[in-house]
mmCIF file of C-alpha atoms and ligand atoms in Angstrom:
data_model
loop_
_atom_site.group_PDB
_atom_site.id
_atom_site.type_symbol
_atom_site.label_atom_id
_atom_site.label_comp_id
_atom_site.label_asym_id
_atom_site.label_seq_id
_atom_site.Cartn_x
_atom_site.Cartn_y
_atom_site.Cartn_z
ATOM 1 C CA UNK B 48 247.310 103.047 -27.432
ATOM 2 C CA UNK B 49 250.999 103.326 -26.709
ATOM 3 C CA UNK B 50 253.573 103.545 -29.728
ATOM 4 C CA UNK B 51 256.532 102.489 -27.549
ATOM 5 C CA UNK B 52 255.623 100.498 -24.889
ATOM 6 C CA UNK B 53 253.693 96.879 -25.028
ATOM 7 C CA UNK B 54 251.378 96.356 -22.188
ATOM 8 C CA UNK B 55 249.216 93.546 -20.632
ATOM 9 C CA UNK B 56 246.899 93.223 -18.104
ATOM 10 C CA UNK B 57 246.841 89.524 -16.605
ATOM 11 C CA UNK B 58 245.534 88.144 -13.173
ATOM 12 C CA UNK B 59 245.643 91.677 -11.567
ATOM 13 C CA UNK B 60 249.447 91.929 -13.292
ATOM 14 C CA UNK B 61 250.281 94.715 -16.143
ATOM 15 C CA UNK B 62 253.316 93.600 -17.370
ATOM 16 C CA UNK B 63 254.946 97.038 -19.412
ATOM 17 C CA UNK B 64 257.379 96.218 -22.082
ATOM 18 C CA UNK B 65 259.633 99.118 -23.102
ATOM 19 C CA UNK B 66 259.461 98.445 -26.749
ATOM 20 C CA UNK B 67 262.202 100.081 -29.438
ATOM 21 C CA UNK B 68 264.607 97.004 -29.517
ATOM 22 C CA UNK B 69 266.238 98.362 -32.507
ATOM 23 C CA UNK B 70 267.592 101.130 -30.649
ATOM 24 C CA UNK B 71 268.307 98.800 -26.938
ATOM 25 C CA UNK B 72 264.604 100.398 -25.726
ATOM 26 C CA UNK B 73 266.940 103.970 -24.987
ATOM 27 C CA UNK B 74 264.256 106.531 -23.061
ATOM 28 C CA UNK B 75 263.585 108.857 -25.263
ATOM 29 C CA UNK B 76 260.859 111.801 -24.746
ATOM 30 C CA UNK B 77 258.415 109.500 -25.984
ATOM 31 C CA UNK B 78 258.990 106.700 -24.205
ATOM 32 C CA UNK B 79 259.531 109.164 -20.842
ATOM 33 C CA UNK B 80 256.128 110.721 -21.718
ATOM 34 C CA UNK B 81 254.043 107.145 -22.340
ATOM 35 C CA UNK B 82 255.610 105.936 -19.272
ATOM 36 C CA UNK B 83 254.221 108.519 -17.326
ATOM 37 C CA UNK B 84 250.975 107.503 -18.733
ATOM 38 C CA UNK B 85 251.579 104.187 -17.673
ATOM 39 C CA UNK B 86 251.817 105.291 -14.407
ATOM 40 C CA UNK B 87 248.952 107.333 -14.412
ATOM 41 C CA UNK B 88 247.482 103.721 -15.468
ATOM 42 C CA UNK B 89 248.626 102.116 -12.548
ATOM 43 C CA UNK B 90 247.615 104.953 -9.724
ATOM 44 C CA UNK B 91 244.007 104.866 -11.384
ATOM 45 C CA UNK B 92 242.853 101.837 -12.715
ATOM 46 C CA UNK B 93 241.732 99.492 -10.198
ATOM 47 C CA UNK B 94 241.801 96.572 -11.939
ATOM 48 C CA UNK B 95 245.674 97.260 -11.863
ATOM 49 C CA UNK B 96 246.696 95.337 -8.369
ATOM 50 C CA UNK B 97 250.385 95.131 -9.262
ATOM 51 C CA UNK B 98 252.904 95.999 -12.358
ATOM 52 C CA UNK B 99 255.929 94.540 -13.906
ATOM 53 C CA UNK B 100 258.249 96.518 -16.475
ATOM 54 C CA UNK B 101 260.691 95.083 -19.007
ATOM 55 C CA UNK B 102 262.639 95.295 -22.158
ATOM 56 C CA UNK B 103 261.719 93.997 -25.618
ATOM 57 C CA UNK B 104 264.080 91.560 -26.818
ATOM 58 C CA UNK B 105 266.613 89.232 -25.265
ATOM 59 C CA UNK B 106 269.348 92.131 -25.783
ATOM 60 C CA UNK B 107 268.303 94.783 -23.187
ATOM 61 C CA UNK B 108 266.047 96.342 -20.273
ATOM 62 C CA UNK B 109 266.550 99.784 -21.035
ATOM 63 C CA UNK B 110 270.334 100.709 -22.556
ATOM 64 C CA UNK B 111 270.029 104.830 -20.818
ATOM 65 C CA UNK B 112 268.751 107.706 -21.861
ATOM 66 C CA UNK B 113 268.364 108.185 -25.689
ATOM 67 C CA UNK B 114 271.855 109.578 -25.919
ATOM 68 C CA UNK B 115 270.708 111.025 -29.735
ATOM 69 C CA UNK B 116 268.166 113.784 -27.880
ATOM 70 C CA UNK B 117 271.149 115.161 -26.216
ATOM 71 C CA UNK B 118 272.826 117.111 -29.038
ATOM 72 C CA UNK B 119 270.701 119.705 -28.806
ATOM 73 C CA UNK B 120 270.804 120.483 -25.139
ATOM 74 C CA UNK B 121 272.015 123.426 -22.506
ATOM 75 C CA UNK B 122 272.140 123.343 -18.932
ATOM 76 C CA UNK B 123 268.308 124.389 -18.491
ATOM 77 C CA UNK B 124 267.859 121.838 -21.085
ATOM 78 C CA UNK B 125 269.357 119.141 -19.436
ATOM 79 C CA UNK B 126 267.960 119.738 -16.292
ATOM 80 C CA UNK B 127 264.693 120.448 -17.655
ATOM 81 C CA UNK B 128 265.034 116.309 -19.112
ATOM 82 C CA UNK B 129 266.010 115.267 -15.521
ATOM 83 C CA UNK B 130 263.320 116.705 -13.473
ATOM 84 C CA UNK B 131 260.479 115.898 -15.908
ATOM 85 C CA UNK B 132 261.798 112.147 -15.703
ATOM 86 C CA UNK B 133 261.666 112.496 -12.132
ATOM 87 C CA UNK B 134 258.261 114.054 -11.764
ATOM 88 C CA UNK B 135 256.591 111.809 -14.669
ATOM 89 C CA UNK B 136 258.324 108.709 -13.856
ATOM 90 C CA UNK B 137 261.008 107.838 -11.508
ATOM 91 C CA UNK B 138 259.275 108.944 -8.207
ATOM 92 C CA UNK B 139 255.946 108.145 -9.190
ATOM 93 C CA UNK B 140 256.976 104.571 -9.578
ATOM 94 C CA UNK B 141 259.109 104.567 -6.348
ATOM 95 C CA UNK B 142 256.421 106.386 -4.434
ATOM 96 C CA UNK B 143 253.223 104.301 -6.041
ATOM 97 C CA UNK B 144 251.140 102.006 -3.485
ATOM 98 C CA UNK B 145 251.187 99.113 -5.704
ATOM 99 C CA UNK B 146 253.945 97.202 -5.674
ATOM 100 C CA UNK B 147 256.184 97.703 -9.281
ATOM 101 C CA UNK B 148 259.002 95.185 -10.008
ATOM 102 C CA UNK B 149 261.315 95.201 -12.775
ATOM 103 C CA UNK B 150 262.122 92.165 -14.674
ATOM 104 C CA UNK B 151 265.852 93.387 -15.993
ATOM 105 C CA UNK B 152 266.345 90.842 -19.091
ATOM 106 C CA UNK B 153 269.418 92.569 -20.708
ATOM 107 C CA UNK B 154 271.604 95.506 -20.720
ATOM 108 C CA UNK B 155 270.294 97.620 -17.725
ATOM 109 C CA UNK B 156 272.582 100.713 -17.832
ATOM 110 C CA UNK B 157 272.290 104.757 -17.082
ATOM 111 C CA UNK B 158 268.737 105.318 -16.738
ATOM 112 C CA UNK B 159 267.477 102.285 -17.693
ATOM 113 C CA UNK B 160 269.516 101.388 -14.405
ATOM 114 C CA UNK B 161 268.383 104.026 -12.775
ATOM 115 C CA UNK B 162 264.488 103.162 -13.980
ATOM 116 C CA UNK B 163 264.747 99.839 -12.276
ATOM 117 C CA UNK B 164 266.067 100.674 -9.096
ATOM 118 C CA UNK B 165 263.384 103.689 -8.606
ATOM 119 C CA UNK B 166 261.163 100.124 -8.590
ATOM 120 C CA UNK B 167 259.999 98.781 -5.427
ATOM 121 C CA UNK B 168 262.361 95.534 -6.090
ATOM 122 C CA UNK B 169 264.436 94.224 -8.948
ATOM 123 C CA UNK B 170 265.170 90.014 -10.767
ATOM 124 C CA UNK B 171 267.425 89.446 -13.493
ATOM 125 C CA UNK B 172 267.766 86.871 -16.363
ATOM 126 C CA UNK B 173 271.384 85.452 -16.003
ATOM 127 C CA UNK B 174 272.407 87.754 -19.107
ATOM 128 C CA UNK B 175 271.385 90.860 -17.340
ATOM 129 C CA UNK B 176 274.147 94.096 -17.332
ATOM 130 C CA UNK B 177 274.335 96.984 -14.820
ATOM 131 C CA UNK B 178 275.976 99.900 -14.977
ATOM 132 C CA UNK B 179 275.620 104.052 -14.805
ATOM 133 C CA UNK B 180 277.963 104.913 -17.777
ATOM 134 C CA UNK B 181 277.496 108.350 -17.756
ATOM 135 C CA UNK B 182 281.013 109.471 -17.225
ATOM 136 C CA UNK B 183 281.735 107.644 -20.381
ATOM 137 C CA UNK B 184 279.799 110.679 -22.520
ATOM 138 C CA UNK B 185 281.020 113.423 -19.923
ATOM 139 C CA UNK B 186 277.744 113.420 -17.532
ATOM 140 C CA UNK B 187 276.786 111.800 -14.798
ATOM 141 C CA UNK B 188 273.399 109.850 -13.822
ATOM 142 C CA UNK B 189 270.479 112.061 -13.659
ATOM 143 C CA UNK B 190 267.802 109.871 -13.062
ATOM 144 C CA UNK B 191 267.964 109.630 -9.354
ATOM 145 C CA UNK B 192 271.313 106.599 -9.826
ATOM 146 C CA UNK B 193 273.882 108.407 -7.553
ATOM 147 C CA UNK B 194 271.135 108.510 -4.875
ATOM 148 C CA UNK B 195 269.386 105.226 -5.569
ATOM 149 C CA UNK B 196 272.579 103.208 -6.314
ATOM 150 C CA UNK B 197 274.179 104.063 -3.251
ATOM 151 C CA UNK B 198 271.256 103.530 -0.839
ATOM 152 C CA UNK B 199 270.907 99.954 -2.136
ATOM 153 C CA UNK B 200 274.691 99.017 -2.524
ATOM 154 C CA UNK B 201 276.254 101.036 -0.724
ATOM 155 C CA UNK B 202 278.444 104.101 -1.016
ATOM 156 C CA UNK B 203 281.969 102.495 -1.740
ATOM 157 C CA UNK B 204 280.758 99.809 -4.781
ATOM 158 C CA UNK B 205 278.399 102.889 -5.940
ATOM 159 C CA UNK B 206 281.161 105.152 -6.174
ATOM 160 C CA UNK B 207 282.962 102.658 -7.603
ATOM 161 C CA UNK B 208 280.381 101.600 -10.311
ATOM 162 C CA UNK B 209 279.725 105.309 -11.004
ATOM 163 C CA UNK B 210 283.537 106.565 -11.264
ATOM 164 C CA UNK B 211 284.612 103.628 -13.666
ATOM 165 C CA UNK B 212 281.303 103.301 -15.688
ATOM 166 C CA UNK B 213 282.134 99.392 -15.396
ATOM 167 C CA UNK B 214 279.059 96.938 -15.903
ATOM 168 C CA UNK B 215 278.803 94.127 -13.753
ATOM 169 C CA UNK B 216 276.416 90.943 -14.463
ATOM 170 C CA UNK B 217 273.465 89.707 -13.090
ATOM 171 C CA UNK B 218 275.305 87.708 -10.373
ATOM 172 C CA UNK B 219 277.272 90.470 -8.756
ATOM 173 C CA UNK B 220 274.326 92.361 -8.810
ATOM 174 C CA UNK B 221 272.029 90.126 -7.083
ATOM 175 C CA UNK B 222 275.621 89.671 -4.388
ATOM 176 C CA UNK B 223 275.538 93.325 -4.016
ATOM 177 C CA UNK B 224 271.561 93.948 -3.488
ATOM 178 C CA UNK B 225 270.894 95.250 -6.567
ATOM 179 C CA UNK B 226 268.818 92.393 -7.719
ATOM 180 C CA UNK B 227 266.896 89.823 -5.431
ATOM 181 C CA UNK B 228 267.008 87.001 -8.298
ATOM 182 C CA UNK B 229 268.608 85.793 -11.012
ATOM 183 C CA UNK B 230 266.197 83.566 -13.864
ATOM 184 C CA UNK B 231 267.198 81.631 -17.076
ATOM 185 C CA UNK B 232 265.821 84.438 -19.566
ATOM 186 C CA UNK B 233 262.780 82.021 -20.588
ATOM 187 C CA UNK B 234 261.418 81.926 -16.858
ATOM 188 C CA UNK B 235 262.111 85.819 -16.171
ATOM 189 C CA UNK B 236 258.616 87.374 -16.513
ATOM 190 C CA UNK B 237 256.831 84.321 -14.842
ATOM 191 C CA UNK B 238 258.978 83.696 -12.089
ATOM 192 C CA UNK B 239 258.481 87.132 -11.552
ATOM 193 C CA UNK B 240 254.856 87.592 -12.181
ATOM 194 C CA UNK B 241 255.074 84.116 -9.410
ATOM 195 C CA UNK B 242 256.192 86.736 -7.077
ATOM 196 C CA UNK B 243 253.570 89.372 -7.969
ATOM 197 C CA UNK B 244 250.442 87.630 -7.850
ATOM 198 C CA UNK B 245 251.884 85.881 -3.982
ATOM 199 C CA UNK B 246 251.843 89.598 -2.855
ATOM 200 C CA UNK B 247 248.245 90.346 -4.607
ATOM 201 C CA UNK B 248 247.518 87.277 -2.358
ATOM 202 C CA UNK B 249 247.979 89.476 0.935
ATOM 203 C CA UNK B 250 246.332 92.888 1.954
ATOM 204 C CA UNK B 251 246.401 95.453 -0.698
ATOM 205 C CA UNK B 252 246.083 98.714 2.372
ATOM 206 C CA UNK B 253 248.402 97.174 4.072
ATOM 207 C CA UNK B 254 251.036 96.165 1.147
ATOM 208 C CA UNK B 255 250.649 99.767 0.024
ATOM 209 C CA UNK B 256 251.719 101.294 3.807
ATOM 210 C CA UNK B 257 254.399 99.082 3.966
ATOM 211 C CA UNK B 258 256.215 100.519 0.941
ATOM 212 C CA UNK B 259 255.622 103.487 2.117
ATOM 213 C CA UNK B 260 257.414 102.691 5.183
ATOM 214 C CA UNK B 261 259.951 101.090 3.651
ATOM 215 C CA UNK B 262 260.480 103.881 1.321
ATOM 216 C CA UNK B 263 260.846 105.976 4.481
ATOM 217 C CA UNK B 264 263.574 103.877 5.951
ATOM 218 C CA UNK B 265 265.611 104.103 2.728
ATOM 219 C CA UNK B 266 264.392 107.684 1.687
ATOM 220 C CA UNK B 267 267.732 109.373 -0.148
ATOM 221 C CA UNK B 268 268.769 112.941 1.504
ATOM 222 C CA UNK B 269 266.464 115.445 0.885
ATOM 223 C CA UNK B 270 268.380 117.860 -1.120
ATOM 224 C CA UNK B 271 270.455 114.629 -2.858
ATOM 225 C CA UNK B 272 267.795 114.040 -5.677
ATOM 226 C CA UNK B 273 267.752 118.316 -6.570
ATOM 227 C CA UNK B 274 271.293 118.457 -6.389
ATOM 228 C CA UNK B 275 271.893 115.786 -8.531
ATOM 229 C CA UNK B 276 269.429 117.386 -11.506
ATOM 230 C CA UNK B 277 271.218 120.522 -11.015
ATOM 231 C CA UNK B 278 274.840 118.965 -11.410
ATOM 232 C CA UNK B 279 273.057 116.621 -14.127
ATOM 233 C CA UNK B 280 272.140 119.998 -16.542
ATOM 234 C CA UNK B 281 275.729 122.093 -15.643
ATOM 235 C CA UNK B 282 277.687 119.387 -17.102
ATOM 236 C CA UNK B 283 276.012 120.112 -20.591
ATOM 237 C CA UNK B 284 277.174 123.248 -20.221
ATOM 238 C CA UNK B 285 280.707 121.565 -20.798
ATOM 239 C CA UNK B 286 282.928 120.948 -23.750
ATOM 240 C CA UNK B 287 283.462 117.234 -21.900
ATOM 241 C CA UNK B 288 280.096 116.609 -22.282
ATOM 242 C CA UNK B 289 279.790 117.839 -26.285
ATOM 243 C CA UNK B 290 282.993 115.760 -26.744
ATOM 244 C CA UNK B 291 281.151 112.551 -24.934
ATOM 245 C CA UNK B 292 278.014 112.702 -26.853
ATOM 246 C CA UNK B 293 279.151 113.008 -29.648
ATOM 247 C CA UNK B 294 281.974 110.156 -29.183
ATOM 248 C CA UNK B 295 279.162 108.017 -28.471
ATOM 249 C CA UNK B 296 277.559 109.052 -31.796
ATOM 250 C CA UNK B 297 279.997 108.796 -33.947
ATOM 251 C CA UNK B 298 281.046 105.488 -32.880
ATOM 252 C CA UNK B 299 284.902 106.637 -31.715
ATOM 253 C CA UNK B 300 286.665 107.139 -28.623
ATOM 254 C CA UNK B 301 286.201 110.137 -26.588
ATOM 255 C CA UNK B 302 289.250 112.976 -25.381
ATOM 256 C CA UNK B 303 288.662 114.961 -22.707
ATOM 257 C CA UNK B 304 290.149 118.286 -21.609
ATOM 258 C CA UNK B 305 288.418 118.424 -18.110
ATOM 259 C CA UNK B 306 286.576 121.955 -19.642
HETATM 260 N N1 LIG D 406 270.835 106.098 -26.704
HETATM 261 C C1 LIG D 406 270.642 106.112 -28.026
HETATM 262 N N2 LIG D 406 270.929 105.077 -28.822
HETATM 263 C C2 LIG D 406 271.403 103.970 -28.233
HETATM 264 C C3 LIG D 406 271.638 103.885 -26.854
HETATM 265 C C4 LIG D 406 271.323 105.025 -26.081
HETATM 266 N N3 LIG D 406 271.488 105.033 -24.758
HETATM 267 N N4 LIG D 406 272.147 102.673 -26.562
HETATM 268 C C5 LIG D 406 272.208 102.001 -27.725
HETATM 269 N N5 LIG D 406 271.778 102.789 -28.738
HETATM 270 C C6 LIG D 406 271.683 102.452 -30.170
HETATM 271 C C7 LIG D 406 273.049 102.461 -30.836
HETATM 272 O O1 LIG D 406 273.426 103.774 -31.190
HETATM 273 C C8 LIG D 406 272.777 101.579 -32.021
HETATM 274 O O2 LIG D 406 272.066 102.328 -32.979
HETATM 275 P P1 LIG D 406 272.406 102.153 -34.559
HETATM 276 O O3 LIG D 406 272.108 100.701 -34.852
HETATM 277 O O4 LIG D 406 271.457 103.095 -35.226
HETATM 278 O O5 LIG D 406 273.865 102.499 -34.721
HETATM 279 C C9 LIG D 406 271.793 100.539 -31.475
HETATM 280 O O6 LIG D 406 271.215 101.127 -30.318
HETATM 281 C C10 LIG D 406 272.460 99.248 -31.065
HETATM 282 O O7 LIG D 406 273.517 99.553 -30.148
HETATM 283 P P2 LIG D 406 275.057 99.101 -30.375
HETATM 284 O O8 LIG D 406 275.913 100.044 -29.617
HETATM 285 O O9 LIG D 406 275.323 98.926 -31.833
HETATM 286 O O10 LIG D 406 275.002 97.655 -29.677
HETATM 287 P P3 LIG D 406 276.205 96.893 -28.938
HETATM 288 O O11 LIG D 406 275.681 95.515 -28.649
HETATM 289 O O12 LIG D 406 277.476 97.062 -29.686
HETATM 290 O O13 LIG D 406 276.390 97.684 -27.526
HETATM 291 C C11 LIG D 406 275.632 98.786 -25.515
HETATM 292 C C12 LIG D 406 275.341 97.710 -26.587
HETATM 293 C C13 LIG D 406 274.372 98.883 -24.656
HETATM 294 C C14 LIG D 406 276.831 98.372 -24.673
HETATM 295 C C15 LIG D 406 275.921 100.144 -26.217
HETATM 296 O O14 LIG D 406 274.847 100.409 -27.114
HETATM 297 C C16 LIG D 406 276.033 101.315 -25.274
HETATM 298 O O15 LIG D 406 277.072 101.512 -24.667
HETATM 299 N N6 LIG D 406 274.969 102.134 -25.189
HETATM 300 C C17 LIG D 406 274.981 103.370 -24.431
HETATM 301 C C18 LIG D 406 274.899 103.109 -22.953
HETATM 302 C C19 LIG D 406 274.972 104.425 -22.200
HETATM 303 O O16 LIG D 406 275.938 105.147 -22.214
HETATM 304 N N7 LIG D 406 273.871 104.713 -21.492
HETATM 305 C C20 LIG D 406 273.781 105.889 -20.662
HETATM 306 C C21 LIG D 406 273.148 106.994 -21.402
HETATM 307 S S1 LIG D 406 273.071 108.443 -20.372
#
């Protein structure tokens, strides 16, 4: 049903694995689009009590945004990409009533970052990555990371993370907040699914008003999320961000001009 995503529905627990290992399971528009429908999956399908999302492979979650699909755009463009991961995807998850976990067994970087922390709560397998390197390719997280990323880890380590583009492992991140557990890479899914089915154990009404709430406590500013799509598509309306991209694709180091 699904040409890049894996999924399996098992004791109340679909378990979503982002599946194009080949290229380190980058969102592309596909991907983007059969995650929504994923989603719709989970809202609708009552047999669907809680979910858990992954990455194929040993190697990573989700590597970013397929860098590849952004030759081609402009500022409208890029903003266009943002907000349509946002509406399809990010906040659906963070805003769904049942709780979604990600299980983050490898390179977890730019929006594949960005995809686990708009998750109600985040493990790790001890090989796990983190970073938002957007600055690397002359952009900078438009996902929802520079909102996220600071509400759970605060604002000095997020603008730290998000300035340098450094990665940090799975223990720093689970020191920070950013993940509640670190597993051997063989126990990652169960340990987590463990945790999953003990919440499907308790009241699903009231499991689904206390993320709400929670949600609410940790809500980013209201204009942070619109201002950061905006920002997201004017920087491909730079030479910085040509340069970046196409750095990244050509495999060399990138120069640039601040233009
Ligand atoms: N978008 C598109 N393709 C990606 C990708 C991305 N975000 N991340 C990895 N890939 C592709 C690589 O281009 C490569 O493809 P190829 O085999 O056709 O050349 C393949 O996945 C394997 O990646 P590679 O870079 O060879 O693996 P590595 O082990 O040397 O490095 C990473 C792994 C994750 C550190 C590196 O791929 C990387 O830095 N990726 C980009 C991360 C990023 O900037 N994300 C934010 C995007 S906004």
């Amino acid at each position: 049903m699904y040409t890049t995503l894996l999924t399996q529905l098992e004791n109340g627990v679909l378990t979503v694995t982002i599946n194009r290992p080949d290229k380190m399971n980058a969102l592309n528009k596909d991907v983007i689009a059969e995650l929504g429908q994923v989603v719709d999956e989970i809202y609708n399908n009552a047999e669907i009590k809680t979910a858990l999302f992954t990455g194929a492979g040993e190697k990573a979650f989700v590597a970013g945004a397929d860098i590849s699909e952004f030759t081609t755009l402009d500022k409208d463009g890029g903003m266009e990409l943002a907000r349509r991961g946002a509406d399809l995807v990010f906040n659906r998850i963070e805003n769904c009533s049942k709780p979604i976990v990600a299980a983050i067994n490898g390179f977890a970087l730019g929006g594949g970052c960005e995809l686990a922390m708009s998750c109600h709560f985040r493990t790790a397998s001890e090989n796990a990555k983190f970073g938002q390197p957007e600055v690397n390719l002359g952009l900078i997280p438009g996902y929802g990371g520079t909102q996220r990323l600071t509400k759970l880890i605060g604002k000095g380590k997020a603008m730290e993370l998000i300035l340098t583009a450094d990665m940090i492992g799975a223990e720093e991140a689970k020191s920070l907040g950013l993940v509640n557990h670190v597993f051997p890479i063989a126990d990652l899914v169960t340990k987590t699914k463990d945790i999953l089915l003990k919440i499907q154990t308790k009241a699903p009404i009231a499991v689904g008003h206390s993320i709400a709430l929670v949600n609410d406590a940790s809500n980013c500013h209201p204009d942070g999320l619109a201002h950061e799509i905006e920002r997201f598509g004017a920087c491909f309306a730079t030479e910085d961000t040509k340069e970046g991209v196409s750095a990244f694709l050509n495999k060399r180091k990138a120069a640039f001009q601040g233009k």
